Short mmCIF file of C-alpha atoms in Angstrom, two decimals:
data_model
loop_
_atom_site.label_atom_id
_atom_site.label_comp_id
_atom_site.label_asym_id
_atom_site.label_seq_id
_atom_site.Cartn_x
_atom_site.Cartn_y
_atom_site.Cartn_z
CA MET A 1 3.02 32.44 -1.97
CA ALA A 2 4.37 35.60 -0.25
CA THR A 3 3.59 37.64 -3.38
CA ASP A 4 0.01 36.34 -3.50
CA ILE A 5 -0.53 37.05 0.20
CA ASP A 6 0.83 40.58 -0.21
CA LYS A 7 -1.50 41.08 -3.16
CA LEU A 8 -4.42 39.79 -1.11
CA HIS A 9 -3.64 42.23 1.71
CA SER A 10 -3.58 45.07 -0.83
CA LEU A 11 -6.90 43.93 -2.30
CA TYR A 12 -8.44 43.64 1.18
CA ILE A 13 -7.49 47.25 1.96
CA LYS A 14 -8.88 48.41 -1.37
CA TYR A 15 -12.09 46.44 -0.78
CA ASP A 16 -12.56 47.88 2.72
CA THR A 17 -12.09 51.38 1.29
CA LEU A 18 -14.64 50.89 -1.49
CA ALA A 19 -17.11 48.63 0.34
CA ALA A 20 -19.40 51.54 1.26
CA SER A 21 -19.72 52.51 -2.42
CA GLY A 22 -22.02 49.58 -3.18
CA ASP A 23 -21.92 46.12 -4.72
CA ASP A 24 -21.65 47.42 -8.27
CA VAL A 25 -18.34 49.09 -7.46
CA VAL A 26 -16.71 46.15 -5.64
CA ALA A 27 -18.22 43.21 -7.56
CA ASP A 28 -15.20 42.69 -9.82
CA LEU A 29 -12.84 43.32 -6.91
CA ARG A 30 -14.64 40.70 -4.80
CA LYS A 31 -14.40 38.20 -7.66
CA GLU A 32 -10.65 38.84 -7.98
CA ILE A 33 -10.21 38.34 -4.23
CA ASN A 34 -12.20 35.10 -4.27
CA ASN A 35 -10.15 33.69 -7.16
CA LEU A 36 -6.85 34.61 -5.51
CA GLU A 37 -7.93 33.17 -2.14
CA LEU A 38 -8.91 29.93 -3.88
CA SER A 39 -5.54 29.81 -5.65
CA VAL A 40 -3.59 30.35 -2.40
CA LEU A 41 -5.60 27.69 -0.58
CA ARG A 42 -5.35 25.17 -3.42
CA ASP A 43 -1.71 25.63 -4.36
CA CYS A 44 0.00 26.64 -1.12
CA ILE A 45 -1.82 26.34 2.17
CA LEU A 46 -3.87 23.14 1.98
CA PRO A 47 -1.07 21.03 0.41
CA LYS A 48 1.12 21.97 3.40
CA VAL A 49 -1.71 21.09 5.80
CA ALA A 50 -2.15 17.74 4.03
CA LYS A 51 1.59 16.98 4.19
CA LEU A 52 1.72 17.84 7.89
CA LEU A 53 -1.38 15.74 8.60
CA TYR A 54 0.15 12.82 6.69
CA ARG A 55 3.47 13.03 8.55
CA GLU A 56 1.70 13.04 11.91
CA THR A 57 -0.79 10.24 11.12
CA CYS A 58 1.02 7.94 8.68
CA GLU A 59 1.90 5.48 11.46
CA LEU A 60 -1.77 5.04 12.38
CA ARG A 61 -3.62 2.08 10.88
CA CYS A 62 -7.12 3.57 11.02
CA ASN A 63 -8.84 5.49 8.24
CA ILE A 64 -9.52 9.15 9.09
CA ASP A 65 -12.34 11.34 7.79
CA CYS A 66 -11.85 15.00 8.72
CA SER A 67 -13.02 18.49 7.79
CA LEU A 68 -11.86 22.06 8.52
CA GLN A 69 -13.78 25.33 8.71
CA SER A 70 -12.35 28.83 9.23
CA ILE A 71 -15.02 31.02 10.81
CA ASP A 72 -14.52 34.45 12.44
CA GLY A 73 -10.88 33.95 13.35
CA LYS A 74 -11.42 30.41 14.61
CA ILE A 75 -10.53 27.08 13.01
CA GLU A 76 -13.22 24.50 13.67
CA TYR A 77 -12.40 20.92 12.84
CA SER A 78 -14.08 17.56 13.13
CA PHE A 79 -12.96 14.03 12.47
CA CYS A 80 -13.80 10.41 12.97
CA THR A 81 -12.03 7.09 12.47
CA ASP A 82 -13.37 3.75 11.21
CA ASN A 83 -15.13 2.84 14.44
CA SER A 84 -15.41 6.11 16.37
CA PRO A 85 -18.10 8.77 16.72
CA LEU A 86 -17.54 12.24 15.27
CA VAL A 87 -15.19 14.42 17.34
CA ARG A 88 -15.41 18.22 17.11
CA SER A 89 -12.97 20.85 18.35
CA SER A 90 -11.60 24.28 17.49
CA LEU A 91 -8.49 26.47 17.55
CA SER A 92 -8.99 30.17 18.28
CA GLU A 93 -6.97 33.00 16.82
CA VAL A 94 -5.45 33.68 20.26
CA GLU A 95 -4.31 30.06 20.60
CA SER A 96 -2.88 30.20 17.12
CA LYS A 97 -0.85 33.34 17.89
CA GLU A 98 0.72 31.66 20.91
CA SER A 99 2.68 29.46 18.52
CA ASP A 100 3.90 32.32 16.31
CA THR A 101 7.26 32.40 18.09
CA LEU A 102 7.96 28.97 16.59
CA ASN A 103 7.32 30.08 13.00
CA GLU A 104 10.94 30.76 12.16
CA GLU A 105 12.04 27.39 13.52
CA VAL A 106 9.18 25.66 11.72
CA THR A 107 10.10 27.40 8.46
CA TYR A 108 13.72 26.34 8.86
CA ASN A 109 12.67 22.78 9.67
CA ASN A 110 10.36 22.73 6.67
CA GLU A 111 13.23 23.75 4.40
CA ILE A 112 15.33 20.92 5.81
CA ILE A 113 12.43 18.51 5.39
CA GLU A 114 11.95 19.57 1.77
CA LYS A 115 15.65 19.00 1.05
CA LEU A 116 15.54 15.64 2.80
CA SER A 117 12.37 14.71 0.93
CA SER A 118 14.07 15.54 -2.36
CA SER A 119 17.08 13.43 -1.42
CA LEU A 120 14.88 10.57 -0.24
CA ALA A 121 12.87 10.75 -3.45
CA ARG A 122 16.06 10.38 -5.49
CA LEU A 123 17.22 7.58 -3.22
CA SER A 124 13.87 5.88 -3.69
CA GLU A 125 14.26 6.14 -7.47
CA LEU A 126 17.72 4.60 -7.33
CA THR A 127 16.46 1.86 -5.00
CA ALA A 128 13.59 1.13 -7.38
CA GLU A 129 16.04 0.87 -10.28
CA ILE A 130 18.21 -1.54 -8.29
CA GLU A 131 15.20 -3.64 -7.28
CA PHE A 132 14.04 -3.70 -10.89
CA CYS A 133 17.42 -5.01 -12.04
CA LYS A 134 17.42 -7.60 -9.26
CA SER A 135 13.90 -8.73 -10.14
CA LYS A 136 14.86 -9.05 -13.80
CA ALA A 137 17.84 -11.17 -12.85
CA ILE A 138 15.75 -13.34 -10.52
CA LYS A 139 13.05 -13.67 -13.18
CA TYR A 140 15.66 -14.73 -15.73
CA VAL A 141 17.02 -17.39 -13.41
CA SER A 142 13.53 -18.60 -12.51
CA GLN A 143 12.53 -18.76 -16.20
CA LEU A 144 15.22 -21.38 -16.65
CA GLN A 145 13.19 -23.53 -14.26
CA ARG A 146 9.77 -22.99 -15.90
CA THR A 147 8.10 -25.22 -18.48
CA LYS A 148 5.02 -24.05 -20.38
CA PHE A 149 2.49 -26.46 -21.86
CA LYS A 150 -1.12 -26.61 -23.01
CA THR A 151 -3.79 -28.69 -21.31
CA GLU A 152 -6.32 -30.78 -23.21
CA ASP A 153 -8.78 -27.87 -23.21
CA GLY A 154 -6.18 -25.61 -24.84
CA CYS A 155 -5.41 -23.65 -21.69
CA SER A 156 -1.81 -22.51 -21.23
CA MET A 157 -0.28 -23.66 -17.96
CA VAL A 158 3.17 -23.32 -16.45
CA ILE A 159 4.98 -25.95 -14.42
CA GLU A 160 7.45 -24.50 -11.95
CA GLN A 161 10.13 -27.03 -11.25
CA GLU A 162 11.98 -27.14 -7.97
CA ASP A 163 14.44 -24.27 -7.73
CA SER A 164 17.96 -25.10 -8.77
CA PRO A 165 20.81 -24.61 -6.28
CA GLU A 166 21.82 -21.54 -8.30
CA THR A 167 18.33 -20.03 -7.94
CA ARG A 168 18.22 -20.72 -4.20
CA LYS A 169 21.69 -19.24 -3.77
CA PHE A 170 20.71 -16.13 -5.75
CA GLU A 171 17.47 -15.68 -3.76
CA SER A 172 19.18 -16.19 -0.40
CA LYS A 173 21.66 -13.45 -1.28
CA HIS A 174 19.25 -10.90 -2.74
CA ARG A 175 15.92 -11.61 -1.04
CA ALA A 176 14.81 -11.76 2.56
CA MET A 177 14.40 -15.35 3.70
CA TYR A 178 11.97 -16.70 6.29
CA SER A 179 11.59 -19.80 8.41
CA LEU A 180 8.27 -21.46 9.26
CA ASN A 181 8.32 -22.87 12.79
CA GLY A 182 12.11 -22.97 12.76
CA GLY A 183 12.37 -24.84 9.45
CA ARG A 184 14.60 -24.24 6.44
CA PRO A 185 15.04 -20.72 5.01
CA MET A 186 12.51 -19.90 2.29
CA SER A 187 11.42 -16.92 0.21
CA LYS A 188 8.14 -15.18 1.01
CA ARG A 189 6.23 -17.09 -1.68
CA GLN A 190 7.66 -20.44 -0.58
CA THR A 191 6.80 -19.66 3.03
CA VAL A 192 3.17 -18.96 2.11
CA LEU A 193 2.95 -22.20 0.10
CA GLU A 194 4.42 -24.30 2.91
CA THR A 195 2.12 -22.64 5.46
CA ILE A 196 -0.97 -23.56 3.41
CA ARG A 197 0.41 -27.04 2.81
CA LEU A 198 1.01 -27.52 6.55
CA TYR A 199 -2.51 -26.36 7.39
CA VAL A 200 -4.07 -28.75 4.86
CA LYS A 201 -1.95 -31.57 6.25
CA THR A 202 -2.94 -30.86 9.86
CA HIS A 203 -6.61 -30.22 8.96
CA PRO A 204 -7.39 -32.99 6.44
CA THR A 205 -11.18 -32.50 6.67
CA ALA A 206 -11.11 -28.78 5.83
CA THR A 207 -13.30 -27.87 2.84
CA PHE A 208 -12.23 -25.22 0.36
CA GLU A 209 -14.79 -22.80 1.77
CA GLN A 210 -13.31 -23.31 5.23
CA LEU A 211 -9.79 -22.79 3.86
CA GLU A 212 -10.90 -19.51 2.27
CA THR A 213 -12.25 -18.43 5.65
CA VAL A 214 -9.02 -19.35 7.42
CA PHE A 215 -6.89 -17.64 4.75
CA PRO A 216 -9.02 -14.65 3.65
CA LYS A 217 -8.41 -13.09 0.26
CA GLU A 218 -7.78 -9.65 1.78
CA LEU A 219 -4.45 -10.79 3.23
CA GLN A 220 -2.96 -10.98 -0.28
CA GLY A 221 -5.02 -8.50 -2.24
CA SER A 222 -6.66 -8.79 -5.65
CA TYR A 223 -5.55 -12.37 -6.39
CA GLY A 224 -6.29 -13.88 -2.98
CA ILE A 225 -4.16 -16.49 -1.26
CA ILE A 226 -5.80 -19.59 -2.75
CA THR A 227 -7.85 -20.04 -5.93
CA PRO A 228 -9.49 -23.12 -7.50
CA ILE A 229 -7.64 -24.49 -10.55
CA SER A 230 -10.89 -24.32 -12.54
CA THR A 231 -11.12 -20.58 -11.88
CA ILE A 232 -7.49 -20.04 -12.87
CA ARG A 233 -7.98 -21.93 -16.15
CA SER A 234 -11.10 -19.90 -16.94
CA ARG A 235 -9.29 -16.62 -16.26
CA ILE A 236 -6.33 -17.65 -18.46
CA GLN A 237 -8.71 -18.45 -21.31
CA ASN A 238 -10.17 -14.95 -20.88
CA GLY A 239 -6.77 -13.34 -21.30
CA TYR A 240 -5.53 -13.03 -17.72
CA ASP A 241 -1.92 -13.96 -16.93
CA ASP A 242 -2.74 -16.13 -13.92
CA GLU A 243 -0.15 -18.67 -15.04
CA ARG A 244 2.39 -16.16 -13.73
CA ARG A 245 0.60 -15.58 -10.43
CA TYR A 246 0.15 -19.04 -8.91
CA TYR A 247 2.09 -22.20 -8.13
CA LEU A 248 0.80 -24.51 -10.87
CA ASP A 249 3.35 -27.32 -10.72
CA ARG A 250 1.47 -30.55 -10.11
CA GLY A 251 3.47 -31.17 -6.96
CA LYS A 252 2.41 -27.79 -5.57
CA ILE A 253 -1.30 -27.93 -6.40
CA LEU A 254 -3.30 -28.79 -3.26
CA ARG A 255 -6.68 -30.44 -2.72
CA SER A 256 -9.33 -29.71 -0.11
CA PHE A 257 -11.44 -32.33 1.68
CA ASP A 258 -14.37 -31.70 -0.70
CA GLY A 259 -12.18 -32.50 -3.73
CA ILE A 260 -11.43 -29.00 -5.00
CA GLU A 261 -7.95 -28.61 -6.44
CA PHE A 262 -6.51 -25.18 -5.79
CA ALA A 263 -3.29 -23.23 -6.24
CA VAL A 264 -1.47 -20.85 -3.91
CA CYS A 265 -0.66 -17.33 -5.13
CA HIS A 266 3.05 -16.46 -5.15
CA GLN A 267 2.69 -12.66 -5.56
CA TRP A 268 3.85 -11.31 -2.21
CA GLY A 269 5.34 -7.95 -1.34
CA HIS A 270 4.40 -5.63 1.52
CA GLN A 271 1.28 -7.77 2.20
CA PHE A 272 3.49 -10.56 3.56
CA ILE A 273 3.78 -8.88 6.96
CA HIS A 274 -0.02 -9.13 7.34
CA PHE A 275 0.08 -12.83 6.40
CA GLN A 276 2.91 -13.33 8.90
CA SER A 277 0.90 -11.66 11.67
CA HIS A 278 -2.28 -13.59 10.74
CA VAL A 279 -0.49 -16.94 10.98
CA LYS A 280 0.98 -16.03 14.37
CA ASN A 281 -2.32 -14.79 15.81
CA THR A 282 -4.50 -17.56 14.34
CA PHE A 283 -2.36 -20.69 14.66
CA ASN A 284 0.46 -19.56 16.96
CA TRP A 285 2.90 -20.62 14.23
CA THR A 286 6.06 -18.59 13.85
CA ILE A 287 7.35 -17.08 10.62
CA GLU A 288 10.67 -15.47 11.35
CA LYS A 289 13.15 -13.66 9.14
CA VAL A 290 16.49 -15.49 8.96
#
């Protein structure tokens, strides 16, 4: 970047010297300057601005829409969040120079941050590899407890038997376990199933539409928390692997007051914390890590 900036300064001086000679003389020079400025902004300056903005705002839960404009030695910026009006402000060249004394410290800190980021990236890779191996082992154990069969309409279904003591022991050692209202330790997926089961038990007149309102799809993501068995069968026939996404053991299929049989999705990762918070805020039920 330093080389490009130095080259830009040289081109600026050359441009200022030749500017009075007319557009024909400086046209190619202006094009070269424009291309180099674009390159510096794209490859060096704006990525750093984006990284800094991310580090300072990553803890916020709102979406942010912002824009920057550099005009006559002043940075003008505006932004808004999901539910706020547009906010405008600016940073003058004088205000910017007041922070120049911190540049060396910032540069040093940035170097440390880059080294830490590199180390964290490698650590993240190693963690991902470990988690992959763990998931493969858990999947292997769980496959021992799965039975696949075809229904009368030719649809492939999977029965998930109750976990063996070996599976529960493996999960309790390698996965976080949770307790619903002080009950037995369970995995995330089991906790979600038992929460839905408890709600159906305590609200026997709830229709499926009401259940979907109480447990909105957005809490889980693309699959949703609950899905009618008829929909799952249709999706499987169309090539989707929903038999791997839901509890389809007969003992774990639930029924709403209006007679709709439905299954609970067992694909839970980072979304579980939102489900946990929703249950606490909506029903005042506790889901605690044990």
